[in-house]
Amino acid sequence: MADLIKVAVDAMGGDNAPAEIVKGVVEAINEDSNVKVFLVGQEDKIKAELSKYNGYDTKRLEIVNATQIIEMAEAPVMAIRQKPDSSIVKAMQMVKHGEADAYVSAGSTGANLVGGQTIVGRIKGVKRAPLAPLIPTEKGVSLLIDCGANVDARPDQLLQFAIMGSIYAENILGKRNPTVALLSIGAEEDKGNALVKETFPLLKNCPDINFIGNIEARDIPAGPADVIVTEAFAGNIALKMYEGVAKTMGRVIKNTFLTNLRTKIAYLLLKKEFTVNLKAFDAKQYGGAPMLGLNGLVVKTHGSAKAVEVKNSILQCVTFKTHNVDDKIKETLNNKD
Protein backbone atom coordinates (compact mmCIF):
# COMPACT_ATOMS: atom_id res chain seq x y z
CA MET A 1 0.00 0.00 0.00
CA ALA A 2 2.96 2.34 0.57
CA ASP A 3 3.74 2.54 -3.14
CA LEU A 4 0.21 3.47 -4.19
CA ILE A 5 -0.49 6.87 -5.73
CA LYS A 6 -2.91 8.52 -3.32
CA VAL A 7 -5.54 10.86 -4.78
CA ALA A 8 -7.92 13.00 -2.72
CA VAL A 9 -11.17 13.56 -4.62
CA ASP A 10 -13.69 16.31 -3.85
CA ALA A 11 -16.85 14.20 -3.68
CA MET A 12 -19.20 17.19 -3.33
CA GLY A 13 -18.00 19.43 -6.18
CA GLY A 14 -19.68 19.74 -9.57
CA ASP A 15 -23.13 19.56 -11.10
CA ASN A 16 -23.34 15.78 -10.81
CA ALA A 17 -21.90 15.27 -7.32
CA PRO A 18 -21.75 13.00 -5.52
CA ALA A 19 -23.23 10.32 -7.80
CA GLU A 20 -20.97 10.70 -10.85
CA ILE A 21 -17.93 11.48 -8.70
CA VAL A 22 -18.31 8.27 -6.72
CA LYS A 23 -18.95 6.26 -9.87
CA GLY A 24 -15.82 7.66 -11.50
CA VAL A 25 -13.76 6.83 -8.40
CA VAL A 26 -14.95 3.22 -8.39
CA GLU A 27 -14.17 2.90 -12.10
CA ALA A 28 -10.68 4.33 -11.57
CA ILE A 29 -9.91 1.89 -8.77
CA ASN A 30 -11.12 -1.02 -10.88
CA GLU A 31 -9.00 0.10 -13.84
CA ASP A 32 -5.71 0.85 -12.08
CA SER A 33 -4.42 -1.18 -9.15
CA ASN A 34 -1.74 1.46 -8.41
CA VAL A 35 -4.14 4.09 -7.09
CA LYS A 36 -5.83 4.68 -3.74
CA VAL A 37 -8.59 7.29 -3.51
CA PHE A 38 -9.78 9.36 -0.58
CA LEU A 39 -13.37 10.46 -1.17
CA VAL A 40 -13.67 13.72 0.73
CA GLY A 41 -17.16 14.99 1.53
CA GLN A 42 -20.32 14.32 3.48
CA GLU A 43 -19.92 10.75 4.67
CA ASP A 44 -23.58 9.72 4.67
CA LYS A 45 -24.10 10.82 1.07
CA ILE A 46 -20.90 9.16 -0.11
CA LYS A 47 -21.82 5.88 1.60
CA ALA A 48 -25.27 5.97 0.01
CA GLU A 49 -23.68 6.20 -3.45
CA LEU A 50 -21.03 3.56 -2.71
CA SER A 51 -23.75 1.11 -1.66
CA LYS A 52 -24.71 0.88 -5.36
CA TYR A 53 -21.38 -0.79 -6.19
CA ASN A 54 -19.57 -3.94 -5.24
CA GLY A 55 -16.52 -5.82 -6.45
CA TYR A 56 -14.05 -2.95 -6.00
CA ASP A 57 -11.06 -3.07 -3.66
CA THR A 58 -12.36 -1.44 -0.48
CA LYS A 59 -8.80 -1.20 0.88
CA ARG A 60 -8.02 1.34 -1.83
CA LEU A 61 -10.97 3.61 -1.14
CA GLU A 62 -11.34 5.63 2.04
CA ILE A 63 -13.97 8.19 3.02
CA VAL A 64 -12.83 11.40 4.69
CA ASN A 65 -15.79 13.22 6.22
CA ALA A 66 -16.18 16.93 5.40
CA THR A 67 -19.35 18.60 6.58
CA GLN A 68 -19.27 21.76 4.46
CA ILE A 69 -19.69 22.37 0.72
CA ILE A 70 -18.34 25.32 -1.27
CA GLU A 71 -20.98 26.22 -3.83
CA MET A 72 -20.22 27.42 -7.36
CA ALA A 73 -21.54 30.95 -6.80
CA GLU A 74 -19.64 31.65 -3.57
CA ALA A 75 -16.82 34.20 -3.46
CA PRO A 76 -13.71 31.96 -3.65
CA VAL A 77 -11.44 33.68 -1.13
CA MET A 78 -14.19 34.08 1.45
CA ALA A 79 -15.38 30.50 0.98
CA ILE A 80 -11.90 29.06 1.49
CA ARG A 81 -11.50 31.09 4.70
CA GLN A 82 -14.97 30.52 6.14
CA LYS A 83 -15.41 26.84 5.29
CA PRO A 84 -12.38 24.98 6.68
CA ASP A 85 -14.39 21.75 6.88
CA SER A 86 -15.39 21.85 3.21
CA SER A 87 -14.48 19.02 0.84
CA ILE A 88 -12.23 21.33 -1.20
CA VAL A 89 -10.23 22.66 1.76
CA LYS A 90 -9.88 19.31 3.55
CA ALA A 91 -8.79 17.49 0.38
CA MET A 92 -6.22 20.16 -0.45
CA GLN A 93 -4.93 20.06 3.12
CA MET A 94 -4.28 16.36 2.59
CA VAL A 95 -2.05 17.21 -0.38
CA LYS A 96 -0.30 19.97 1.57
CA HIS A 97 0.51 17.63 4.45
CA GLY A 98 1.61 14.73 2.25
CA GLU A 99 -1.37 12.50 3.04
CA ALA A 100 -2.31 12.54 -0.65
CA ASP A 101 -0.16 12.90 -3.77
CA ALA A 102 -2.82 14.63 -5.83
CA TYR A 103 -6.27 16.20 -5.75
CA VAL A 104 -9.19 16.15 -8.21
CA SER A 105 -12.29 18.35 -8.19
CA ALA A 106 -15.19 19.26 -10.44
CA GLY A 107 -16.18 22.00 -8.01
CA SER A 108 -15.87 25.78 -8.06
CA THR A 109 -13.04 26.82 -10.36
CA GLY A 110 -12.40 29.97 -8.34
CA ALA A 111 -12.21 28.11 -5.04
CA ASN A 112 -9.90 25.50 -6.52
CA LEU A 113 -7.59 28.17 -7.96
CA VAL A 114 -7.47 30.07 -4.67
CA GLY A 115 -7.01 26.88 -2.68
CA GLY A 116 -4.28 25.64 -4.96
CA GLN A 117 -2.31 28.85 -4.52
CA THR A 118 -2.91 29.41 -0.80
CA ILE A 119 -3.22 25.91 0.64
CA VAL A 120 -1.07 23.67 -1.56
CA GLY A 121 1.21 26.57 -2.48
CA ARG A 122 3.49 27.27 -5.42
CA ILE A 123 6.87 25.68 -6.04
CA LYS A 124 9.69 28.05 -5.08
CA GLY A 125 10.44 30.24 -8.09
CA VAL A 126 7.07 29.74 -9.78
CA LYS A 127 5.43 33.13 -10.31
CA ARG A 128 1.96 31.92 -11.30
CA ALA A 129 0.36 28.47 -11.48
CA PRO A 130 -1.50 28.00 -14.78
CA LEU A 131 -4.32 25.62 -15.68
CA ALA A 132 -3.21 23.37 -18.52
CA PRO A 133 -5.82 21.14 -20.21
CA LEU A 134 -5.12 18.74 -23.05
CA ILE A 135 -7.09 19.54 -26.19
CA PRO A 136 -7.62 17.08 -29.06
CA THR A 137 -6.01 17.78 -32.44
CA GLU A 138 -5.59 16.07 -35.78
CA LYS A 139 -2.20 14.77 -34.61
CA GLY A 140 -3.30 13.69 -31.13
CA VAL A 141 -3.39 16.30 -28.37
CA SER A 142 -1.87 19.66 -27.49
CA LEU A 143 -1.42 21.30 -24.10
CA LEU A 144 -3.17 24.68 -23.75
CA ILE A 145 -1.52 26.75 -21.02
CA ASP A 146 -3.14 28.87 -19.43
CA CYS A 147 -6.90 28.37 -19.81
CA GLY A 148 -8.36 30.10 -16.76
CA ALA A 149 -6.06 30.85 -13.84
CA ASN A 150 -4.18 34.04 -14.77
CA VAL A 151 -6.04 36.58 -16.91
CA ASP A 152 -3.46 39.33 -16.40
CA ALA A 153 -0.23 37.38 -16.82
CA ARG A 154 3.08 39.09 -17.61
CA PRO A 155 5.61 38.08 -20.30
CA ASP A 156 7.99 36.50 -17.77
CA GLN A 157 5.11 34.42 -16.44
CA LEU A 158 4.19 33.21 -19.91
CA LEU A 159 7.82 32.19 -20.32
CA GLN A 160 7.48 30.00 -17.24
CA PHE A 161 4.23 28.58 -18.60
CA ALA A 162 6.11 27.57 -21.75
CA ILE A 163 8.87 25.86 -19.75
CA MET A 164 6.44 24.00 -17.48
CA GLY A 165 4.27 23.05 -20.45
CA SER A 166 7.28 21.62 -22.28
CA ILE A 167 8.21 19.50 -19.26
CA TYR A 168 4.64 18.20 -19.08
CA ALA A 169 4.46 17.44 -22.82
CA GLU A 170 7.78 15.62 -22.78
CA ASN A 171 7.03 13.47 -19.74
CA ILE A 172 3.28 12.91 -19.93
CA LEU A 173 2.69 13.01 -23.67
CA GLY A 174 6.01 11.40 -24.57
CA LYS A 175 6.90 14.25 -26.95
CA ARG A 176 10.63 14.50 -27.54
CA ASN A 177 11.65 18.16 -27.82
CA PRO A 178 7.99 19.31 -27.89
CA THR A 179 7.09 22.24 -30.09
CA VAL A 180 5.86 25.41 -28.37
CA ALA A 181 3.75 28.15 -29.98
CA LEU A 182 2.41 31.48 -28.73
CA LEU A 183 -1.29 32.14 -29.34
CA SER A 184 -1.76 35.32 -31.36
CA ILE A 185 -3.83 36.94 -34.11
CA GLY A 186 -1.21 36.33 -36.78
CA ALA A 187 1.78 34.10 -37.47
CA GLU A 188 4.16 37.03 -37.98
CA GLU A 189 6.45 38.07 -35.12
CA ASP A 190 5.10 41.62 -35.01
CA LYS A 191 1.43 40.54 -34.71
CA GLY A 192 -0.49 40.59 -31.45
CA ASN A 193 -1.12 42.80 -28.46
CA ALA A 194 1.58 44.24 -26.20
CA LEU A 195 1.73 41.08 -24.07
CA VAL A 196 2.27 38.81 -27.07
CA LYS A 197 4.86 41.12 -28.64
CA GLU A 198 6.84 41.31 -25.40
CA THR A 199 6.60 37.57 -24.79
CA PHE A 200 7.70 36.50 -28.28
CA PRO A 201 11.42 37.36 -27.89
CA LEU A 202 11.52 35.73 -24.45
CA LEU A 203 10.28 32.45 -25.90
CA LYS A 204 12.44 32.80 -29.00
CA ASN A 205 15.61 33.16 -26.93
CA CYS A 206 14.81 30.51 -24.32
CA PRO A 207 17.12 27.47 -24.66
CA ASP A 208 14.77 25.26 -22.60
CA ILE A 209 11.98 25.13 -25.19
CA ASN A 210 11.51 24.39 -28.89
CA PHE A 211 9.71 27.60 -29.87
CA ILE A 212 8.15 27.62 -33.36
CA GLY A 213 6.58 31.10 -33.30
CA ASN A 214 3.03 32.40 -33.16
CA ILE A 215 -0.03 30.28 -33.84
CA GLU A 216 -3.51 31.46 -34.82
CA ALA A 217 -6.53 29.86 -33.15
CA ARG A 218 -7.74 28.42 -36.46
CA ASP A 219 -4.54 26.40 -36.80
CA ILE A 220 -4.67 24.76 -33.37
CA PRO A 221 -6.89 21.79 -34.41
CA ALA A 222 -4.35 20.72 -37.05
CA GLY A 223 -1.85 20.12 -34.24
CA PRO A 224 1.34 21.89 -35.34
CA ALA A 225 2.24 22.75 -31.72
CA ASP A 226 2.51 20.40 -28.75
CA VAL A 227 2.25 23.31 -26.29
CA ILE A 228 0.19 26.46 -26.87
CA VAL A 229 1.07 29.36 -24.57
CA THR A 230 -1.36 32.15 -23.71
CA GLU A 231 -2.80 34.10 -20.82
CA ALA A 232 -6.00 32.81 -19.27
CA PHE A 233 -8.47 35.24 -20.88
CA ALA A 234 -7.64 34.30 -24.45
CA GLY A 235 -6.97 30.70 -23.47
CA ASN A 236 -10.36 30.23 -21.87
CA ILE A 237 -12.13 31.75 -24.87
CA ALA A 238 -10.21 29.45 -27.22
CA LEU A 239 -10.98 26.41 -25.06
CA LYS A 240 -14.71 27.13 -24.75
CA MET A 241 -14.99 27.82 -28.49
CA TYR A 242 -13.16 24.56 -29.14
CA GLU A 243 -15.56 22.60 -26.96
CA GLY A 244 -18.61 24.30 -28.45
CA VAL A 245 -17.60 23.60 -32.04
CA ALA A 246 -16.90 19.93 -31.20
CA LYS A 247 -20.38 19.50 -29.70
CA THR A 248 -22.04 21.30 -32.60
CA MET A 249 -20.21 19.25 -35.20
CA GLY A 250 -21.24 16.06 -33.42
CA ARG A 251 -24.90 17.10 -33.60
CA VAL A 252 -24.62 18.19 -37.24
CA ILE A 253 -23.07 14.87 -38.27
CA LYS A 254 -25.68 12.90 -36.34
CA ASN A 255 -28.57 14.87 -37.87
CA THR A 256 -27.09 14.45 -41.35
CA PHE A 257 -27.11 10.68 -40.98
CA LEU A 258 -30.74 10.74 -39.84
CA THR A 259 -31.95 12.67 -42.90
CA ASN A 260 -33.37 9.73 -44.87
CA LEU A 261 -33.16 5.97 -45.34
CA ARG A 262 -30.02 6.17 -47.51
CA THR A 263 -28.09 8.22 -44.96
CA LYS A 264 -29.25 5.91 -42.16
CA ILE A 265 -27.89 2.91 -44.05
CA ALA A 266 -24.63 4.79 -44.63
CA TYR A 267 -24.43 5.47 -40.90
CA LEU A 268 -24.81 1.80 -40.07
CA LEU A 269 -21.99 0.97 -42.48
CA LEU A 270 -19.68 3.68 -41.14
CA LYS A 271 -20.74 3.77 -37.48
CA LYS A 272 -17.59 2.12 -36.15
CA GLU A 273 -15.21 4.42 -38.06
CA PHE A 274 -17.12 7.57 -37.12
CA THR A 275 -17.29 6.56 -33.46
CA VAL A 276 -13.53 6.04 -33.30
CA ASN A 277 -12.71 9.32 -35.06
CA LEU A 278 -15.18 11.44 -33.12
CA LYS A 279 -14.01 9.98 -29.82
CA ALA A 280 -10.56 11.38 -30.54
CA PHE A 281 -12.07 14.88 -30.33
CA ASP A 282 -13.88 14.22 -27.06
CA ALA A 283 -12.00 16.17 -24.39
CA LYS A 284 -13.52 14.02 -21.62
CA GLN A 285 -11.14 11.16 -22.33
CA TYR A 286 -8.13 13.30 -21.42
CA GLY A 287 -9.19 14.07 -17.86
CA GLY A 288 -9.01 17.50 -16.26
CA ALA A 289 -6.70 20.49 -16.31
CA PRO A 290 -3.73 20.28 -13.91
CA MET A 291 -2.48 23.40 -12.14
CA LEU A 292 1.22 23.26 -12.94
CA GLY A 293 3.85 24.69 -10.63
CA LEU A 294 2.28 23.79 -7.27
CA ASN A 295 3.82 21.80 -4.41
CA GLY A 296 1.34 19.04 -5.14
CA LEU A 297 -0.86 18.08 -8.07
CA VAL A 298 -4.23 19.84 -8.31
CA VAL A 299 -6.50 18.80 -11.18
CA LYS A 300 -9.65 20.76 -12.03
CA THR A 301 -12.14 18.93 -14.20
CA HIS A 302 -15.34 20.29 -15.76
CA GLY A 303 -18.17 21.30 -13.46
CA SER A 304 -20.47 19.10 -15.55
CA ALA A 305 -18.09 16.15 -15.42
CA LYS A 306 -19.54 12.66 -15.57
CA ALA A 307 -17.92 9.50 -14.26
CA VAL A 308 -15.66 8.93 -17.27
CA GLU A 309 -14.03 12.33 -16.88
CA VAL A 310 -13.60 11.87 -13.14
CA LYS A 311 -12.02 8.46 -13.73
CA ASN A 312 -9.64 9.80 -16.37
CA SER A 313 -8.67 12.73 -14.14
CA ILE A 314 -7.67 10.27 -11.40
CA LEU A 315 -5.69 8.13 -13.84
CA GLN A 316 -4.07 11.33 -15.11
CA CYS A 317 -2.79 11.94 -11.58
CA VAL A 318 -1.18 8.51 -11.52
CA THR A 319 0.73 9.23 -14.73
CA PHE A 320 1.76 12.69 -13.51
CA LYS A 321 3.15 11.39 -10.22
CA THR A 322 4.77 8.33 -11.78
CA HIS A 323 6.82 10.61 -14.05
CA ASN A 324 7.71 13.02 -11.20
CA VAL A 325 6.62 16.07 -13.19
CA ASP A 326 6.63 18.29 -10.08
CA ASP A 327 10.24 17.41 -9.32
CA LYS A 328 11.30 18.08 -12.90
CA ILE A 329 9.64 21.50 -12.86
CA LYS A 330 11.39 22.30 -9.57
CA GLU A 331 14.76 21.19 -10.92
CA THR A 332 14.44 23.17 -14.15
CA LEU A 333 13.27 26.40 -12.52
CA ASN A 334 15.79 26.19 -9.67
CA ASN A 335 18.60 25.82 -12.18
CA LYS A 336 17.48 29.11 -13.72
CA ASP A 337 17.75 31.05 -10.47
Coordinates of C-alpha atoms in Angstrom, one line a residue:
M1 CA 0.0 0.0 0.0
A2 CA 3.0 2.3 0.6
D3 CA 3.7 2.5 -3.1
L4 CA 0.2 3.5 -4.2
I5 CA -0.5 6.9 -5.7
K6 CA -2.9 8.5 -3.3
V7 CA -5.5 10.9 -4.8
A8 CA -7.9 13.0 -2.7
V9 CA -11.2 13.6 -4.6
D10 CA -13.7 16.3 -3.9
A11 CA -16.9 14.2 -3.7
M12 CA -19.2 17.2 -3.3
G13 CA -18.0 19.4 -6.2
G14 CA -19.7 19.7 -9.6
D15 CA -23.1 19.6 -11.1
N16 CA -23.3 15.8 -10.8
A17 CA -21.9 15.3 -7.3
P18 CA -21.8 13.0 -5.5
A19 CA -23.2 10.3 -7.8
E20 CA -21.0 10.7 -10.8
I21 CA -17.9 11.5 -8.7
V22 CA -18.3 8.3 -6.7
K23 CA -19.0 6.3 -9.9
G24 CA -15.8 7.7 -11.5
V25 CA -13.8 6.8 -8.4
V26 CA -15.0 3.2 -8.4
E27 CA -14.2 2.9 -12.1
A28 CA -10.7 4.3 -11.6
I29 CA -9.9 1.9 -8.8
N30 CA -11.1 -1.0 -10.9
E31 CA -9.0 0.1 -13.8
D32 CA -5.7 0.9 -12.1
S33 CA -4.4 -1.2 -9.1
N34 CA -1.7 1.5 -8.4
V35 CA -4.1 4.1 -7.1
K36 CA -5.8 4.7 -3.7
V37 CA -8.6 7.3 -3.5
F38 CA -9.8 9.4 -0.6
L39 CA -13.4 10.5 -1.2
V40 CA -13.7 13.7 0.7
G41 CA -17.2 15.0 1.5
Q42 CA -20.3 14.3 3.5
E43 CA -19.9 10.8 4.7
D44 CA -23.6 9.7 4.7
K45 CA -24.1 10.8 1.1
I46 CA -20.9 9.2 -0.1
K47 CA -21.8 5.9 1.6
A48 CA -25.3 6.0 0.0
E49 CA -23.7 6.2 -3.4
L50 CA -21.0 3.6 -2.7
S51 CA -23.8 1.1 -1.7
K52 CA -24.7 0.9 -5.4
Y53 CA -21.4 -0.8 -6.2
N54 CA -19.6 -3.9 -5.2
G55 CA -16.5 -5.8 -6.4
Y56 CA -14.1 -3.0 -6.0
D57 CA -11.1 -3.1 -3.7
T58 CA -12.4 -1.4 -0.5
K59 CA -8.8 -1.2 0.9
R60 CA -8.0 1.3 -1.8
L61 CA -11.0 3.6 -1.1
E62 CA -11.3 5.6 2.0
I63 CA -14.0 8.2 3.0
V64 CA -12.8 11.4 4.7
N65 CA -15.8 13.2 6.2
A66 CA -16.2 16.9 5.4
T67 CA -19.4 18.6 6.6
Q68 CA -19.3 21.8 4.5
I69 CA -19.7 22.4 0.7
I70 CA -18.3 25.3 -1.3
E71 CA -21.0 26.2 -3.8
M72 CA -20.2 27.4 -7.4
A73 CA -21.5 31.0 -6.8
E74 CA -19.6 31.7 -3.6
A75 CA -16.8 34.2 -3.5
P76 CA -13.7 32.0 -3.6
V77 CA -11.4 33.7 -1.1
M78 CA -14.2 34.1 1.5
A79 CA -15.4 30.5 1.0
I80 CA -11.9 29.1 1.5
R81 CA -11.5 31.1 4.7
Q82 CA -15.0 30.5 6.1
K83 CA -15.4 26.8 5.3
P84 CA -12.4 25.0 6.7
D85 CA -14.4 21.8 6.9
S86 CA -15.4 21.9 3.2
S87 CA -14.5 19.0 0.8
I88 CA -12.2 21.3 -1.2
V89 CA -10.2 22.7 1.8
K90 CA -9.9 19.3 3.6
A91 CA -8.8 17.5 0.4
M92 CA -6.2 20.2 -0.4
Q93 CA -4.9 20.1 3.1
M94 CA -4.3 16.4 2.6
V95 CA -2.0 17.2 -0.4
K96 CA -0.3 20.0 1.6
H97 CA 0.5 17.6 4.5
G98 CA 1.6 14.7 2.2
E99 CA -1.4 12.5 3.0
A100 CA -2.3 12.5 -0.6
D101 CA -0.2 12.9 -3.8
A102 CA -2.8 14.6 -5.8
Y103 CA -6.3 16.2 -5.8
V104 CA -9.2 16.2 -8.2
S105 CA -12.3 18.3 -8.2
A106 CA -15.2 19.3 -10.4
G107 CA -16.2 22.0 -8.0
S108 CA -15.9 25.8 -8.1
T109 CA -13.0 26.8 -10.4
G110 CA -12.4 30.0 -8.3
A111 CA -12.2 28.1 -5.0
N112 CA -9.9 25.5 -6.5
L113 CA -7.6 28.2 -8.0
V114 CA -7.5 30.1 -4.7
G115 CA -7.0 26.9 -2.7
G116 CA -4.3 25.6 -5.0
Q117 CA -2.3 28.9 -4.5
T118 CA -2.9 29.4 -0.8
I119 CA -3.2 25.9 0.6
V120 CA -1.1 23.7 -1.6
G121 CA 1.2 26.6 -2.5
R122 CA 3.5 27.3 -5.4
I123 CA 6.9 25.7 -6.0
K124 CA 9.7 28.0 -5.1
G125 CA 10.4 30.2 -8.1
V126 CA 7.1 29.7 -9.8
K127 CA 5.4 33.1 -10.3
R128 CA 2.0 31.9 -11.3
A129 CA 0.4 28.5 -11.5
P130 CA -1.5 28.0 -14.8
L131 CA -4.3 25.6 -15.7
A132 CA -3.2 23.4 -18.5
P133 CA -5.8 21.1 -20.2
L134 CA -5.1 18.7 -23.1
I135 CA -7.1 19.5 -26.2
P136 CA -7.6 17.1 -29.1
T137 CA -6.0 17.8 -32.4
E138 CA -5.6 16.1 -35.8
K139 CA -2.2 14.8 -34.6
G140 CA -3.3 13.7 -31.1
V141 CA -3.4 16.3 -28.4
S142 CA -1.9 19.7 -27.5
L143 CA -1.4 21.3 -24.1
L144 CA -3.2 24.7 -23.7
I145 CA -1.5 26.8 -21.0
D146 CA -3.1 28.9 -19.4
C147 CA -6.9 28.4 -19.8
G148 CA -8.4 30.1 -16.8
A149 CA -6.1 30.9 -13.8
N150 CA -4.2 34.0 -14.8
V151 CA -6.0 36.6 -16.9
D152 CA -3.5 39.3 -16.4
A153 CA -0.2 37.4 -16.8
R154 CA 3.1 39.1 -17.6
P155 CA 5.6 38.1 -20.3
D156 CA 8.0 36.5 -17.8
Q157 CA 5.1 34.4 -16.4
L158 CA 4.2 33.2 -19.9
L159 CA 7.8 32.2 -20.3
Q160 CA 7.5 30.0 -17.2
F161 CA 4.2 28.6 -18.6
A162 CA 6.1 27.6 -21.7
I163 CA 8.9 25.9 -19.8
M164 CA 6.4 24.0 -17.5
G165 CA 4.3 23.1 -20.4
S166 CA 7.3 21.6 -22.3
I167 CA 8.2 19.5 -19.3
Y168 CA 4.6 18.2 -19.1
A169 CA 4.5 17.4 -22.8
E170 CA 7.8 15.6 -22.8
N171 CA 7.0 13.5 -19.7
I172 CA 3.3 12.9 -19.9
L173 CA 2.7 13.0 -23.7
G174 CA 6.0 11.4 -24.6
K175 CA 6.9 14.3 -26.9
R176 CA 10.6 14.5 -27.5
N177 CA 11.7 18.2 -27.8
P178 CA 8.0 19.3 -27.9
T179 CA 7.1 22.2 -30.1
V180 CA 5.9 25.4 -28.4
A181 CA 3.8 28.2 -30.0
L182 CA 2.4 31.5 -28.7
L183 CA -1.3 32.1 -29.3
S184 CA -1.8 35.3 -31.4
I185 CA -3.8 36.9 -34.1
G186 CA -1.2 36.3 -36.8
A187 CA 1.8 34.1 -37.5
E188 CA 4.2 37.0 -38.0
E189 CA 6.5 38.1 -35.1
D190 CA 5.1 41.6 -35.0
K191 CA 1.4 40.5 -34.7
G192 CA -0.5 40.6 -31.4
N193 CA -1.1 42.8 -28.5
A194 CA 1.6 44.2 -26.2
L195 CA 1.7 41.1 -24.1
V196 CA 2.3 38.8 -27.1
K197 CA 4.9 41.1 -28.6
E198 CA 6.8 41.3 -25.4
T199 CA 6.6 37.6 -24.8
F200 CA 7.7 36.5 -28.3
P201 CA 11.4 37.4 -27.9
L202 CA 11.5 35.7 -24.4
L203 CA 10.3 32.5 -25.9
K204 CA 12.4 32.8 -29.0
N205 CA 15.6 33.2 -26.9
C206 CA 14.8 30.5 -24.3
P207 CA 17.1 27.5 -24.7
D208 CA 14.8 25.3 -22.6
I209 CA 12.0 25.1 -25.2
N210 CA 11.5 24.4 -28.9
F211 CA 9.7 27.6 -29.9
I212 CA 8.2 27.6 -33.4
G213 CA 6.6 31.1 -33.3
N214 CA 3.0 32.4 -33.2
I215 CA 0.0 30.3 -33.8
E216 CA -3.5 31.5 -34.8
A217 CA -6.5 29.9 -33.2
R218 CA -7.7 28.4 -36.5
D219 CA -4.5 26.4 -36.8
I220 CA -4.7 24.8 -33.4
P221 CA -6.9 21.8 -34.4
A222 CA -4.3 20.7 -37.0
G223 CA -1.9 20.1 -34.2
P224 CA 1.3 21.9 -35.3
A225 CA 2.2 22.7 -31.7
D226 CA 2.5 20.4 -28.7
V227 CA 2.2 23.3 -26.3
I228 CA 0.2 26.5 -26.9
V229 CA 1.1 29.4 -24.6
T230 CA -1.4 32.1 -23.7
E231 CA -2.8 34.1 -20.8
A232 CA -6.0 32.8 -19.3
F233 CA -8.5 35.2 -20.9
A234 CA -7.6 34.3 -24.5
G235 CA -7.0 30.7 -23.5
N236 CA -10.4 30.2 -21.9
I237 CA -12.1 31.8 -24.9
A238 CA -10.2 29.4 -27.2
L239 CA -11.0 26.4 -25.1
K240 CA -14.7 27.1 -24.7
M241 CA -15.0 27.8 -28.5
Y242 CA -13.2 24.6 -29.1
E243 CA -15.6 22.6 -27.0
G244 CA -18.6 24.3 -28.4
V245 CA -17.6 23.6 -32.0
A246 CA -16.9 19.9 -31.2
K247 CA -20.4 19.5 -29.7
T248 CA -22.0 21.3 -32.6
M249 CA -20.2 19.2 -35.2
G250 CA -21.2 16.1 -33.4
R251 CA -24.9 17.1 -33.6
V252 CA -24.6 18.2 -37.2
I253 CA -23.1 14.9 -38.3
K254 CA -25.7 12.9 -36.3
N255 CA -28.6 14.9 -37.9
T256 CA -27.1 14.5 -41.3
F257 CA -27.1 10.7 -41.0
L258 CA -30.7 10.7 -39.8
T259 CA -31.9 12.7 -42.9
N260 CA -33.4 9.7 -44.9
L261 CA -33.2 6.0 -45.3
R262 CA -30.0 6.2 -47.5
T263 CA -28.1 8.2 -45.0
K264 CA -29.2 5.9 -42.2
I265 CA -27.9 2.9 -44.0
A266 CA -24.6 4.8 -44.6
Y267 CA -24.4 5.5 -40.9
L268 CA -24.8 1.8 -40.1
L269 CA -22.0 1.0 -42.5
L270 CA -19.7 3.7 -41.1
K271 CA -20.7 3.8 -37.5
K272 CA -17.6 2.1 -36.1
E273 CA -15.2 4.4 -38.1
F274 CA -17.1 7.6 -37.1
T275 CA -17.3 6.6 -33.5
V276 CA -13.5 6.0 -33.3
N277 CA -12.7 9.3 -35.1
L278 CA -15.2 11.4 -33.1
K279 CA -14.0 10.0 -29.8
A280 CA -10.6 11.4 -30.5
F281 CA -12.1 14.9 -30.3
D282 CA -13.9 14.2 -27.1
A283 CA -12.0 16.2 -24.4
K284 CA -13.5 14.0 -21.6
Q285 CA -11.1 11.2 -22.3
Y286 CA -8.1 13.3 -21.4
G287 CA -9.2 14.1 -17.9
G288 CA -9.0 17.5 -16.3
A289 CA -6.7 20.5 -16.3
P290 CA -3.7 20.3 -13.9
M291 CA -2.5 23.4 -12.1
L292 CA 1.2 23.3 -12.9
G293 CA 3.8 24.7 -10.6
L294 CA 2.3 23.8 -7.3
N295 CA 3.8 21.8 -4.4
G296 CA 1.3 19.0 -5.1
L297 CA -0.9 18.1 -8.1
V298 CA -4.2 19.8 -8.3
V299 CA -6.5 18.8 -11.2
K300 CA -9.6 20.8 -12.0
T301 CA -12.1 18.9 -14.2
H302 CA -15.3 20.3 -15.8
G303 CA -18.2 21.3 -13.5
S304 CA -20.5 19.1 -15.6
A305 CA -18.1 16.1 -15.4
K306 CA -19.5 12.7 -15.6
A307 CA -17.9 9.5 -14.3
V308 CA -15.7 8.9 -17.3
E309 CA -14.0 12.3 -16.9
V310 CA -13.6 11.9 -13.1
K311 CA -12.0 8.5 -13.7
N312 CA -9.6 9.8 -16.4
S313 CA -8.7 12.7 -14.1
I314 CA -7.7 10.3 -11.4
L315 CA -5.7 8.1 -13.8
Q316 CA -4.1 11.3 -15.1
C317 CA -2.8 11.9 -11.6
V318 CA -1.2 8.5 -11.5
T319 CA 0.7 9.2 -14.7
F320 CA 1.8 12.7 -13.5
K321 CA 3.1 11.4 -10.2
T322 CA 4.8 8.3 -11.8
H323 CA 6.8 10.6 -14.1
N324 CA 7.7 13.0 -11.2
V325 CA 6.6 16.1 -13.2
D326 CA 6.6 18.3 -10.1
D327 CA 10.2 17.4 -9.3
K328 CA 11.3 18.1 -12.9
I329 CA 9.6 21.5 -12.9
K330 CA 11.4 22.3 -9.6
E331 CA 14.8 21.2 -10.9
T332 CA 14.4 23.2 -14.2
L333 CA 13.3 26.4 -12.5
N334 CA 15.8 26.2 -9.7
N335 CA 18.6 25.8 -12.2
K336 CA 17.5 29.1 -13.7
D337 CA 17.7 31.0 -10.5

